[in-house]
Amino acid sequence: MTTAIEERRQRVLQLLDAARILADPATPLGQRARHELPQETGLSPENVALCLEQHLETKVAACDLDALLAKSTPCRKAHVLLSANVFTAPLRAISLAASQSARVDVRPSRRQPLFTQLLWEASGGAFRVVKELGPAPEDHVWAYGRDESLEAVRDEMPAGVVFHGHASGFGVAAVTSESGESASKVAVALVRDVFPFDQRGCLSPRIVLVRATAAWARDLCQEVVRALSAANHDVPLGTLSEDEAAELTRYRDTMTYTGELLHAGKSVIGFDERGNVLLPPVGRNLHLTCVEDFGSALATVTSHVTSVGAPSALHAEFAQLLPRARIALLGQQQRPPLDGPVDKRPVAEVL
Amino acid sequence: MDFVAKSDALHGRVQAFARGQGDDEFEALALEIAQFQARNIPAYARLLEARGSTLSSFADIVAVPTDAFRLARVAVHPKAMDQACFVSSGTSSAARSVHPMRRLDTYQDLAVRFATEKLVDDPHSRRVVVALAPHPGSPPTSSLGCMMRALMVALDGRALSVDPDGALFNPDSLERWLVSNQGLNFAGLERAARMALERQEPLLILGTSLALVNLLDALDGRTLRCPRTTTVMQTGGTKGRKLRSTAPDIAQGVARALGIGVERVVSEYGMTELGSQAYSDNLRMGADTTAFTPSPCLRITPVDPVRLRPMPDGEPGLARFVDLCNVDSAVCVLTQDLVVRTDQGVELLGRRPGAPARGCSLDLEDLILHRSAPQS
């Protein structure tokens, strides 16, 4: 006879089994994913394959799963409202809901429903795919999307629902010459976090804070250009939306005027040695800025930072600065353990 | 300094152009100002080079994004030569735009000239002018405040008393600047209205939308007796604050509260990064006019946000401004405001949704953090 916690564990593991089917290029569903997701997401086929094989959570350490289960509250029914963003994100989102209840309703993104559909098929219907969510009081709702969309969704929820809203955010990276690593090694690690999903997830670093001399930071910039050019060659950048392209034009002209702009294929790297922090658009673009202290540099963006990539020597400093952000080694930001939501900022709210 | 002489000459020509004098054509003068800026602002030369512009024709002029004013000094001249530095309003901790001004006379001259055309029935008569805004400081840090003060000087110029003859005119008197840390000075506005009635003169109220909402709150449904020829200039000034009413709602409410026609509430469009303004032309064209007419020194072109090419008439695009008044900063400025060109002028459609439709994107503008003082 299985215990309740064991049943919850099994539901999550069942979803990871399904994910392994999708990650496997030899399975029909894995092939379908590789064939159809590039069209739907705008990512290149190479990037879709890379993300399925390296960034989809197909394994979980026992301790991480224990942590996930400890944090989740069992409930009558859980609901998931997904956004178009990182195509693999539905797996974690649905796993969180499944850890709470055997009854999970999922409303996929209207623009990107495919991965959820494939996961449903691979899992043998472990959850329900619905067009509209209909939560009852005390049900848990996991909603992902832009701030204003979440606000609208929240307003429509009945009283008594437990609402988990995951809104906008982005990643930053922090580097320092004191860690003793070469600029080229740092750059290669940094770029590993940039090109999966074409930087559209909230884990991807977009701002790089450099605590070093301007000369070292400039070297790093050149190394990032090299590493990003190579990555763009091996795993081509996908298609940018009109909005993303517009933001790129804006960032490009602003940085040309106010700092320096370097090109790595279709990507750009803005360099500002005076400490100005500017958020570049998604699409594998980075803003490198020299800072004296990380805290003041992050002053206006603290609440938006979901993830920090940094050498281990800086982890304690960032744990204090950004207690709700995930902190990882450079190159590991896009592989968070399956121990809860990727974005640790929001707290559940009883409406 | 050579550039000062050249700049002064350009200022003179811009002022003459605004008066309808001189031989300059708008496009040729704009091009000459852009070439002057390219010679004296390395950042602009860099931007031109990056965009492959040789500045050989008006169409080659490249716009400076407004974000640049938040992150760098946009000026041909060093800081020591600033006569004033306009700083954008805002309540967030994000960086604000800074627009250094080497000369204020061109700004003030052009602002008064165009405002007179759009806000005043009879330019030969006097009126009582007050501002529902805080005093701009000295030197002024608010372009709007500086313009309001210039309008007080040019369109009123007399003491705020029933019999102004012989009394000292003081445009910095807090009797005219009716917003302070204590909030709206409603009694001051009542006094100004009473004075205009007694003098049988029009009243000109210069106010931000936020201050006008505060006025409506203070009135709480009552009316304020004003001359029927009262005109209200309504302008932005809501940065960082969410208003529960739209600009047309506020205009309706203000007109009702002051007992004037809604066509007498005229909208002004300006920004820290621009020296010139645009106005809704409703005082002349009637209350239905929603389009803005730019000053003769200002050209507004909707451009597509990716390639920055002009959009056909009737199609929205980002507002690209060519502003002759910006002799010493950026003659061409690109904002994130969406506009559309119509037969009547330029319609404002609000800000371009800055964030792409992706879950993890944010409006870049909210996230600019300025760490260093802008440098020349």
XYZ file of C-alpha atoms in Angstrom:
727
model
C 0.000 0.000 0.000
C 1.449 3.327 -1.018
C 1.384 6.350 1.226
C -0.003 9.706 0.129
C 3.457 11.211 -0.265
C 4.547 8.221 -2.303
C 1.575 8.711 -4.618
C 2.527 12.342 -5.057
C 6.121 11.318 -5.792
C 4.938 8.776 -8.361
C 2.828 11.357 -10.166
C 5.870 13.567 -10.642
C 8.020 10.645 -11.722
C 5.352 9.629 -14.226
C 5.678 13.031 -15.853
C 9.468 12.715 -15.956
C 9.047 9.357 -17.693
C 6.926 11.150 -20.263
C 9.579 13.834 -20.632
C 12.191 11.170 -21.365
C 10.047 9.952 -24.243
C 10.009 13.457 -25.707
C 13.725 13.940 -25.132
C 14.495 10.762 -27.032
C 14.943 11.455 -30.771
C 14.193 7.816 -31.520
C 10.599 7.874 -30.259
C 7.730 8.978 -32.520
C 6.740 11.691 -30.046
C 10.357 12.834 -29.748
C 10.537 13.058 -33.515
C 7.268 14.948 -33.689
C 8.554 17.398 -31.107
C 11.691 18.029 -33.156
C 9.679 18.392 -36.319
C 6.882 20.680 -35.106
C 8.330 22.748 -32.250
C 10.693 24.853 -34.408
C 7.719 26.136 -36.378
C 5.680 26.892 -33.274
C 8.414 28.428 -31.116
C 10.537 30.181 -33.736
C 13.600 28.392 -32.353
C 15.989 26.726 -34.767
C 15.697 22.915 -35.039
C 19.147 22.625 -33.464
C 18.025 24.668 -30.473
C 14.843 22.631 -30.054
C 16.878 19.427 -30.058
C 19.409 20.861 -27.618
C 16.706 22.055 -25.239
C 14.895 18.721 -25.337
C 18.066 16.771 -24.701
C 19.849 19.017 -22.233
C 17.358 21.341 -20.590
C 14.239 19.264 -20.165
C 14.048 17.798 -16.676
C 14.224 14.089 -17.346
C 15.937 13.167 -14.105
C 15.565 14.352 -10.567
C 17.782 13.758 -7.579
C 15.918 12.194 -4.681
C 16.792 15.090 -2.422
C 15.406 17.607 -4.908
C 12.173 15.699 -5.311
C 11.894 15.491 -1.532
C 12.316 19.250 -1.386
C 9.658 19.777 -4.026
C 7.200 17.545 -2.185
C 7.951 19.197 1.132
C 7.177 22.604 -0.314
C 3.948 21.651 -2.077
C 0.642 21.509 -0.268
C -1.715 18.689 -1.225
C -5.066 19.942 -2.437
C -8.343 18.754 -3.969
C -7.448 19.970 -7.438
C -4.657 21.995 -9.051
C -4.864 24.180 -12.141
C -2.111 25.393 -14.438
C -2.283 28.379 -16.783
C 0.725 28.340 -19.094
C 2.384 31.091 -21.095
C 4.322 30.914 -24.350
C 7.874 31.364 -23.330
C 10.175 28.434 -22.731
C 8.601 25.482 -24.467
C 9.802 22.916 -21.916
C 8.411 24.914 -18.972
C 5.069 23.057 -18.898
C 6.822 19.967 -17.510
C 7.887 21.642 -14.270
C 4.682 23.632 -14.003
C 2.523 20.537 -14.356
C 4.807 18.514 -12.083
C 4.307 21.070 -9.328
C 0.555 20.783 -9.720
C 0.738 16.982 -9.889
C 2.695 16.922 -6.649
C -0.350 18.508 -5.042
C -3.223 16.621 -6.558
C -4.149 13.719 -8.806
C -6.577 16.070 -10.495
C -4.710 18.602 -12.618
C -6.274 20.827 -15.265
C -3.920 22.572 -17.669
C -4.706 25.407 -20.021
C -1.803 25.596 -22.472
C -0.581 28.779 -24.077
C -2.767 29.604 -27.064
C 0.334 30.383 -29.116
C 2.365 27.408 -27.998
C 0.157 24.473 -27.039
C 2.226 21.723 -28.645
C 4.620 20.667 -25.911
C 1.785 20.365 -23.380
C -0.132 18.221 -25.856
C 2.885 15.995 -26.456
C 3.502 15.647 -22.728
C -0.119 14.699 -22.232
C 0.188 12.007 -24.889
C 3.499 10.713 -23.570
C 2.181 10.558 -20.012
C -0.894 8.623 -21.009
C -3.190 11.453 -20.016
C -1.763 12.187 -16.570
C -3.546 15.532 -16.555
C -6.450 17.179 -18.366
C -5.872 19.702 -21.135
C -8.687 22.244 -20.950
C -9.701 25.395 -22.782
C -10.697 27.282 -19.643
C -9.845 26.750 -16.013
C -12.635 26.523 -13.489
C -11.067 26.511 -10.042
C -13.132 26.170 -6.888
C -12.290 27.634 -3.483
C -9.235 25.972 -1.903
C -7.970 24.745 -5.281
C -4.452 25.845 -6.176
C -3.854 27.797 -9.387
C -0.403 28.113 -10.949
C -0.362 30.932 -13.481
C 2.521 32.065 -15.663
C 2.689 35.153 -17.842
C 3.200 38.867 -18.045
C 2.496 40.984 -14.974
C -0.638 42.597 -16.383
C -2.005 39.264 -17.683
C -1.534 37.697 -14.267
C -3.250 40.602 -12.597
C -6.252 40.112 -14.891
C -6.307 36.350 -14.240
C -6.023 36.871 -10.500
C -8.944 39.274 -10.526
C -11.144 36.636 -12.157
C -10.393 33.924 -9.601
C -13.076 33.001 -7.082
C -12.444 33.765 -3.439
C -10.630 31.062 -1.552
C -8.410 29.966 -4.435
C -4.723 29.662 -3.594
C -2.974 31.609 -6.327
C 0.644 31.118 -7.394
C 1.400 33.883 -9.918
C 4.711 33.734 -11.754
C 5.309 36.977 -13.619
C 8.093 38.640 -15.587
C 11.699 38.232 -14.643
C 15.148 37.713 -16.046
C 18.573 36.426 -15.132
C 21.790 38.239 -14.446
C 25.335 36.996 -14.330
C 28.074 38.317 -12.132
C 31.749 37.852 -12.747
C 34.919 39.038 -11.186
C 38.535 38.764 -12.198
C 39.285 37.740 -8.595
C 37.989 34.226 -9.213
C 41.185 33.555 -11.156
C 39.427 32.073 -14.161
C 40.412 33.239 -17.606
C 38.074 35.571 -19.458
C 37.677 32.983 -22.201
C 36.565 30.282 -19.771
C 34.105 32.664 -18.142
C 32.747 33.661 -21.555
C 32.167 30.086 -22.681
C 30.259 29.309 -19.469
C 28.241 32.491 -19.751
C 27.197 31.798 -23.306
C 26.028 28.294 -22.346
C 23.239 30.010 -20.412
C 22.381 32.409 -23.199
C 21.584 30.425 -26.299
C 19.090 27.788 -25.075
C 15.560 28.990 -25.833
C 17.132 32.049 -27.477
C 17.256 33.650 -24.034
C 13.481 33.875 -23.652
C 13.267 32.257 -20.266
C 13.492 34.019 -16.965
C 16.637 32.054 -16.129
C 18.698 33.366 -19.041
C 21.201 36.042 -18.111
C 20.786 39.271 -20.028
C 22.850 41.591 -17.858
C 26.423 40.749 -16.896
C 27.842 42.652 -13.951
C 31.610 42.704 -14.088
C 33.588 43.581 -10.980
C 37.022 43.954 -12.482
C 39.189 46.469 -14.257
C 37.823 47.959 -17.441
C 40.626 46.242 -19.350
C 39.657 42.797 -18.023
C 35.992 43.523 -18.728
C 36.890 44.527 -22.263
C 38.791 41.262 -22.728
C 35.756 39.413 -21.445
C 33.600 41.241 -23.972
C 35.811 40.074 -26.814
C 35.741 36.515 -25.490
C 31.958 36.643 -25.247
C 31.824 37.765 -28.872
C 33.945 34.757 -29.811
C 31.945 32.284 -27.742
C 28.594 33.635 -28.852
C 29.635 33.647 -32.513
C 30.624 30.009 -32.208
C 27.361 29.145 -30.450
C 25.369 30.985 -33.095
C 27.160 28.947 -35.734
C 26.524 25.596 -34.079
C 23.027 26.311 -32.807
C 21.571 29.022 -35.018
C 19.410 31.768 -33.621
C 15.752 31.332 -34.479
C 13.254 33.886 -35.628
C 12.671 37.069 -33.670
C 9.188 38.505 -33.373
C 8.576 42.050 -34.606
C 8.509 43.251 -30.994
C 11.800 41.564 -30.220
C 13.368 42.992 -33.372
C 12.089 46.458 -32.417
C 13.621 46.171 -28.966
C 16.885 45.098 -30.565
C 16.907 48.203 -32.770
C 16.281 50.365 -29.726
C 19.000 48.707 -27.641
C 21.490 48.717 -30.518
C 21.126 52.452 -31.186
C 21.110 53.344 -27.495
C 24.294 51.417 -26.795
C 26.013 52.703 -29.925
C 25.401 56.206 -28.597
C 26.022 55.665 -24.908
C 28.616 52.903 -24.765
C 30.053 50.333 -27.123
C 28.277 47.778 -29.227
C 29.878 44.569 -30.409
C 28.349 42.092 -32.825
C 28.416 38.316 -32.649
C 26.541 37.245 -35.752
C 22.964 38.386 -35.203
C 23.575 38.914 -31.490
C 24.861 42.095 -29.924
C 26.864 42.752 -26.795
C 26.602 46.164 -25.240
C 29.538 47.264 -23.115
C 29.327 50.075 -20.614
C 32.333 50.668 -18.441
C 30.567 53.345 -16.402
C 28.174 51.033 -14.613
C 24.966 51.811 -16.476
C 22.555 48.918 -16.322
C 20.319 48.433 -19.320
C 18.200 45.419 -20.128
C 18.926 44.142 -23.623
C 16.191 42.368 -25.536
C 15.942 38.589 -25.736
C 17.511 36.877 -28.738
C 20.997 36.162 -27.371
C 22.010 39.698 -26.497
C 24.039 40.694 -23.470
C 24.719 43.903 -21.624
C 28.099 43.901 -19.876
C 28.725 46.639 -17.393
C 31.567 47.366 -14.990
C 30.386 47.803 -11.437
C 32.048 48.519 -8.141
C 29.464 46.761 -6.058
C 26.754 44.415 -7.184
C 24.124 45.670 -4.750
C 23.884 49.214 -6.074
C 24.056 47.994 -9.652
C 20.977 45.861 -9.060
C 19.051 48.487 -7.102
C 16.276 49.095 -9.623
C 16.003 45.552 -10.905
C 16.161 43.498 -7.718
C 12.519 42.472 -7.757
C 12.774 41.271 -11.366
C 15.833 39.059 -11.003
C 14.922 35.387 -10.908
C 18.324 33.869 -11.422
C 21.970 34.701 -10.876
C 24.907 32.964 -12.470
C 28.151 33.526 -10.627
C 31.321 31.775 -9.499
C 30.885 29.986 -6.173
C 32.928 32.630 -4.351
C 30.113 35.121 -4.989
C 27.184 32.895 -4.028
C 27.007 33.996 -0.405
C 27.049 37.649 -1.444
C 24.148 37.138 -3.856
C 22.204 34.990 -1.434
C 22.108 38.073 0.767
C 21.430 40.532 -2.034
C 18.765 38.487 -3.786
C 17.369 35.979 -1.313
C 14.560 34.932 -3.657
C 16.689 34.402 -6.771
C 18.108 31.077 -7.831
C 21.876 31.160 -7.663
C 23.913 28.866 -9.873
C 27.369 28.522 -11.292
C 27.944 30.197 -14.627
C 26.824 27.821 -17.341
C 24.344 26.124 -15.010
C 21.623 28.763 -14.861
C 19.453 26.934 -17.381
C 19.588 23.664 -15.451
C 17.881 24.349 -12.159
C 17.192 21.312 -9.988
C 13.583 20.151 -9.951
C 13.018 21.224 -6.369
C 10.169 23.688 -6.923
C 9.277 26.509 -9.295
C 12.179 27.968 -11.300
C 11.109 31.380 -10.101
C 11.288 31.459 -6.319
C 10.089 35.048 -5.920
C 6.305 34.671 -5.661
C 4.538 33.439 -2.578
C 1.220 31.642 -2.637
C -1.684 33.932 -1.980
C -5.106 32.903 -0.702
C -7.606 35.017 -2.599
C 35.417 78.368 -29.291
C 34.506 77.652 -32.862
C 31.556 75.456 -32.030
C 30.028 78.170 -29.846
C 30.046 80.648 -32.720
C 28.551 78.041 -35.022
C 25.961 77.094 -32.434
C 25.024 80.720 -31.835
C 24.610 81.248 -35.552
C 22.331 78.215 -35.752
C 20.289 79.433 -32.772
C 19.826 82.752 -34.550
C 18.663 81.034 -37.715
C 16.248 78.774 -35.823
C 14.728 81.766 -34.044
C 14.389 83.555 -37.380
C 12.797 80.473 -38.918
C 10.263 80.360 -36.074
C 9.411 83.991 -36.746
C 8.945 83.191 -40.420
C 12.003 85.218 -41.334
C 15.273 84.302 -43.012
C 15.899 82.092 -46.011
C 16.177 78.743 -44.291
C 14.063 75.755 -45.255
C 13.193 73.315 -42.463
C 14.990 70.308 -43.944
C 18.172 72.146 -44.910
C 18.429 73.758 -41.491
C 17.811 70.436 -39.726
C 20.508 68.806 -41.828
C 22.972 71.559 -40.990
C 22.246 71.162 -37.272
C 22.719 67.391 -37.553
C 26.062 67.903 -39.308
C 27.096 70.340 -36.581
C 26.188 67.772 -33.922
C 28.051 65.005 -35.749
C 31.178 67.148 -35.733
C 30.929 67.941 -32.041
C 29.381 64.872 -30.421
C 31.512 61.746 -30.970
C 28.623 59.518 -29.840
C 26.410 60.884 -32.596
C 29.168 60.442 -35.163
C 29.437 56.832 -33.975
C 25.709 56.292 -34.356
C 25.758 57.742 -37.862
C 28.654 55.516 -38.822
C 26.971 52.433 -37.394
C 23.870 53.209 -39.415
C 25.869 53.953 -42.556
C 24.734 57.560 -42.769
C 26.853 60.173 -44.475
C 24.434 62.970 -43.571
C 24.291 64.164 -47.135
C 20.540 64.722 -47.130
C 17.682 65.288 -44.696
C 16.673 61.633 -45.022
C 20.109 60.608 -43.731
C 19.539 62.153 -40.316
C 19.645 59.402 -37.703
C 17.507 59.670 -34.585
C 18.983 59.466 -31.101
C 16.848 57.187 -28.892
C 15.397 58.954 -25.849
C 17.082 56.306 -23.680
C 20.392 57.955 -24.546
C 19.342 61.019 -22.546
C 19.131 58.788 -19.470
C 22.507 57.192 -19.863
C 24.841 59.736 -21.406
C 25.280 63.434 -21.774
C 23.671 64.461 -25.058
C 25.269 67.800 -25.794
C 27.781 69.520 -28.042
C 29.111 71.559 -25.135
C 30.794 70.762 -21.798
C 28.872 70.822 -18.533
C 30.456 74.103 -17.494
C 28.557 75.823 -20.290
C 25.110 74.580 -19.242
C 22.688 77.408 -18.668
C 20.198 74.835 -17.399
C 19.741 71.103 -17.289
C 16.222 69.793 -17.749
C 15.497 66.571 -15.929
C 12.471 64.387 -16.612
C 9.911 63.853 -13.899
C 9.220 60.478 -12.382
C 8.805 58.799 -9.079
C 10.705 55.602 -9.668
C 14.352 55.151 -8.878
C 15.147 54.469 -12.504
C 17.368 56.921 -14.310
C 15.786 60.116 -15.580
C 16.401 61.894 -18.834
C 18.712 64.868 -18.660
C 18.716 67.509 -21.388
C 21.537 70.042 -21.031
C 20.741 73.499 -22.432
C 23.548 75.874 -23.380
C 21.028 78.598 -24.160
C 17.498 78.991 -22.871
C 16.435 81.900 -25.053
C 15.703 79.800 -28.136
C 13.689 77.339 -26.068
C 11.706 80.090 -24.387
C 11.222 82.150 -27.535
C 9.899 79.213 -29.552
C 7.739 77.936 -26.703
C 6.085 81.316 -26.140
C 5.569 81.951 -29.833
C 3.783 78.656 -30.440
C 1.850 78.641 -27.165
C 0.542 82.114 -27.965
C -0.788 80.754 -31.231
C -2.496 77.767 -29.616
C -3.599 78.983 -26.177
C -4.522 82.606 -26.660
C -7.592 84.151 -28.334
C -6.169 87.639 -28.666
C -2.373 87.901 -28.559
C -2.556 91.665 -28.051
C -4.470 91.512 -24.783
C -3.167 90.514 -21.325
C -4.386 87.736 -19.082
C -3.772 86.295 -15.653
C -1.462 83.289 -15.880
C -0.996 80.728 -13.129
C 0.481 77.239 -13.048
C -0.885 74.151 -11.371
C 2.680 72.973 -11.041
C 5.555 73.428 -8.624
C 8.070 76.210 -9.153
C 10.743 74.884 -11.542
C 13.697 76.090 -9.465
C 16.518 78.311 -10.521
C 18.091 77.433 -12.848
C 15.035 75.439 -13.886
C 15.299 71.668 -13.866
C 11.901 71.119 -15.457
C 11.436 72.018 -19.102
C 7.713 72.296 -18.514
C 8.224 74.627 -15.566
C 10.647 76.718 -17.564
C 8.082 77.029 -20.343
C 5.316 77.910 -17.891
C 7.462 80.614 -16.373
C 8.237 82.023 -19.825
C 4.490 82.104 -20.565
C 3.831 83.971 -17.312
C 6.403 86.569 -18.334
C 5.254 86.920 -21.931
C 1.482 86.582 -21.609
C 0.932 88.267 -18.244
C 3.963 90.139 -16.943
C 2.129 92.017 -14.187
C 1.802 91.591 -10.474
C -0.926 89.288 -9.251
C -3.031 92.005 -7.672
C -6.318 93.657 -8.557
C -4.515 96.815 -9.542
C -1.187 95.683 -10.957
C -0.027 99.133 -12.019
C 3.137 100.021 -10.156
C 3.264 96.669 -8.356
C 6.300 94.477 -8.854
C 5.893 91.543 -11.246
C 7.466 88.401 -9.904
C 7.091 85.255 -12.020
C 8.649 83.246 -9.201
C 6.011 84.241 -6.683
C 4.459 81.184 -5.069
C 1.080 82.840 -5.656
C 1.489 81.716 -9.262
C 2.914 78.255 -8.674
C -0.017 76.525 -7.110
C 1.414 73.091 -6.384
C 3.915 72.448 -3.626
C 4.821 69.761 -1.126
C 1.626 70.723 0.665
C -0.372 69.831 -2.443
C -2.653 72.003 -4.520
C -3.079 75.611 -3.409
C -6.777 75.823 -4.183
C -7.177 79.175 -2.437
C -4.481 80.575 -4.718
C -6.390 79.440 -7.775
C -9.613 80.956 -6.435
C -7.752 84.204 -5.877
C -6.345 84.218 -9.421
C -9.808 83.496 -10.860
C -11.338 86.297 -8.799
C -8.636 88.680 -9.949
C -9.182 87.816 -13.614
C -12.936 88.372 -13.175
C -12.381 91.727 -11.509
C -9.933 92.805 -14.169
C -12.247 91.405 -16.860
C -9.377 89.498 -18.341
C -9.010 85.889 -19.414
C -7.403 83.389 -17.071
C -4.787 80.963 -18.376
C -4.241 77.901 -16.208
C -1.195 75.804 -17.050
C -1.515 72.399 -15.465
C -0.438 68.804 -15.498
C -3.098 66.128 -15.782
C -2.265 64.999 -12.274
C -2.742 68.502 -10.861
C -6.010 68.874 -12.742
C -7.259 65.633 -11.226
C -6.278 67.007 -7.818
C -8.224 70.165 -8.644
C -11.313 68.131 -9.492
C -10.892 66.210 -6.243
C -10.594 69.477 -4.321
C -13.732 70.829 -5.967
C -15.585 67.577 -5.266
C -18.361 68.366 -7.716
C -18.500 72.100 -6.995
C -17.611 74.689 -9.607
C -15.035 77.441 -9.533
C -16.204 80.755 -10.913
C -13.836 81.774 -13.688
C -13.975 84.050 -16.735
C -15.700 82.290 -19.632
C -12.562 83.028 -21.649
C -10.448 80.921 -19.323
C -8.113 78.547 -21.125
C -6.506 75.497 -19.583
C -3.313 73.963 -20.913
C -3.348 70.305 -19.977
C -0.132 68.355 -20.248
C 1.327 64.991 -19.232
C 3.024 65.038 -15.897
C 1.708 61.688 -14.732
C 4.929 59.716 -14.917
C 5.069 57.047 -12.303
C 1.447 57.624 -11.295
C -1.656 55.847 -12.485
C -4.593 58.143 -13.081
C -8.084 56.791 -12.812
C -9.236 59.092 -15.628
C -8.138 59.487 -19.219
C -6.986 62.846 -20.590
C -10.338 63.528 -22.378
C -12.246 62.659 -19.185
C -10.094 65.087 -17.237
C -10.638 67.778 -19.872
C -14.423 67.272 -19.681
C -14.342 67.421 -15.908
C -12.194 70.544 -15.808
C -14.371 72.333 -18.385
C -17.477 71.535 -16.350
C -15.846 72.592 -13.087
C -14.657 75.911 -14.479
C -17.792 76.597 -16.507
C -15.990 76.796 -19.824
C -16.347 74.974 -23.126
C -14.300 71.799 -23.384
C -12.616 73.233 -26.487
C -10.892 75.645 -24.091
C -8.950 72.798 -22.490
C -5.987 72.471 -24.823
C -3.605 69.514 -24.669
C 0.102 70.104 -24.861
C 2.628 67.448 -25.856
C 6.226 67.956 -24.947
C 9.043 66.102 -23.315
C 12.333 66.739 -21.624
C 14.253 65.557 -24.663
C 12.564 68.061 -26.985
C 12.758 71.833 -27.088
C 9.604 72.202 -29.163
C 6.023 71.302 -28.396
C 2.834 70.191 -30.103
C -0.710 71.239 -29.160
C -4.180 70.004 -29.843
C -5.779 72.698 -31.921
C -9.188 72.636 -30.267
C -9.278 76.325 -29.366
C -9.373 77.037 -33.112
C -10.814 73.811 -34.503
C -13.302 72.792 -31.822
C -13.528 70.204 -29.092
C -13.576 67.224 -31.452
C -9.990 67.800 -32.499
C -7.873 65.004 -31.135
C -4.856 65.494 -33.366
C -1.795 67.433 -32.296
C -0.253 70.158 -34.394
C 3.514 70.388 -33.998
C 5.336 73.675 -33.797
C 6.740 74.884 -37.148
C 10.165 73.917 -35.758
C 9.090 70.352 -35.067
C 8.340 67.557 -37.491
C 6.836 64.299 -36.244
C 7.125 61.218 -38.416
C 5.783 57.775 -37.544
C 8.468 55.191 -38.290
C 8.461 51.418 -38.161
C 10.161 50.281 -34.957
C 12.546 47.814 -36.559
C 13.971 49.527 -39.631
C 12.973 53.048 -38.557
C 11.584 53.892 -41.998
C 8.663 56.345 -42.305
C 5.217 54.764 -42.257
C 2.582 55.662 -44.821
C -0.103 58.146 -43.724
C -2.711 56.512 -41.552
C -0.412 53.767 -40.276
C 0.966 53.966 -36.747
C 4.640 54.030 -35.947
C 7.121 55.225 -33.367
C 7.305 58.997 -33.079
C 10.485 60.288 -34.657
C 10.984 63.994 -33.996
C 13.118 66.424 -35.916
C 13.321 69.420 -33.608
C 15.179 72.517 -34.731
C 15.170 73.802 -31.170
C 17.609 71.056 -30.134
C 20.591 72.868 -31.625
C 23.028 71.774 -28.920
C 21.781 68.242 -28.183
C 20.005 65.955 -30.663
C 18.110 67.430 -33.585
C 16.446 64.095 -34.224
C 14.993 62.046 -31.380
C 13.228 58.692 -31.401
C 10.709 57.928 -28.669
C 8.659 54.860 -27.811
C 5.400 56.784 -28.268
C 3.170 55.513 -31.033
C 1.694 58.107 -33.379
C -0.251 58.149 -36.595
C -0.376 60.935 -39.163
C -3.844 62.028 -40.250
C -5.290 64.877 -42.286
C -5.647 66.915 -39.115
C -2.182 66.408 -37.691
C -0.616 63.734 -35.538
C -2.638 61.474 -33.261
C -0.972 60.083 -30.153
C -1.726 56.429 -29.546
C 0.193 55.931 -26.293
C 3.355 54.045 -25.696
C 4.441 51.126 -27.785
C 3.978 48.036 -25.698
C 7.656 47.835 -24.789
C 7.653 44.268 -23.686
C 7.471 41.684 -26.404
C 4.656 39.207 -25.853
C 6.916 36.916 -23.910
C 6.490 35.965 -20.316
C 9.835 37.096 -19.101
C 10.217 40.453 -20.775
C 9.981 43.801 -19.121
C 9.805 47.329 -20.325
C 13.393 48.340 -20.865
C 12.682 51.887 -19.852
C 11.679 50.856 -16.356
C 14.913 49.042 -15.910
C 17.531 51.524 -16.876
C 19.765 52.280 -13.971
C 22.068 55.193 -14.332
C 25.184 54.762 -12.253
C 27.429 57.457 -13.531
C 27.075 61.134 -14.162
C 26.602 61.764 -17.865
C 29.853 62.892 -19.376
C 30.501 65.199 -22.235
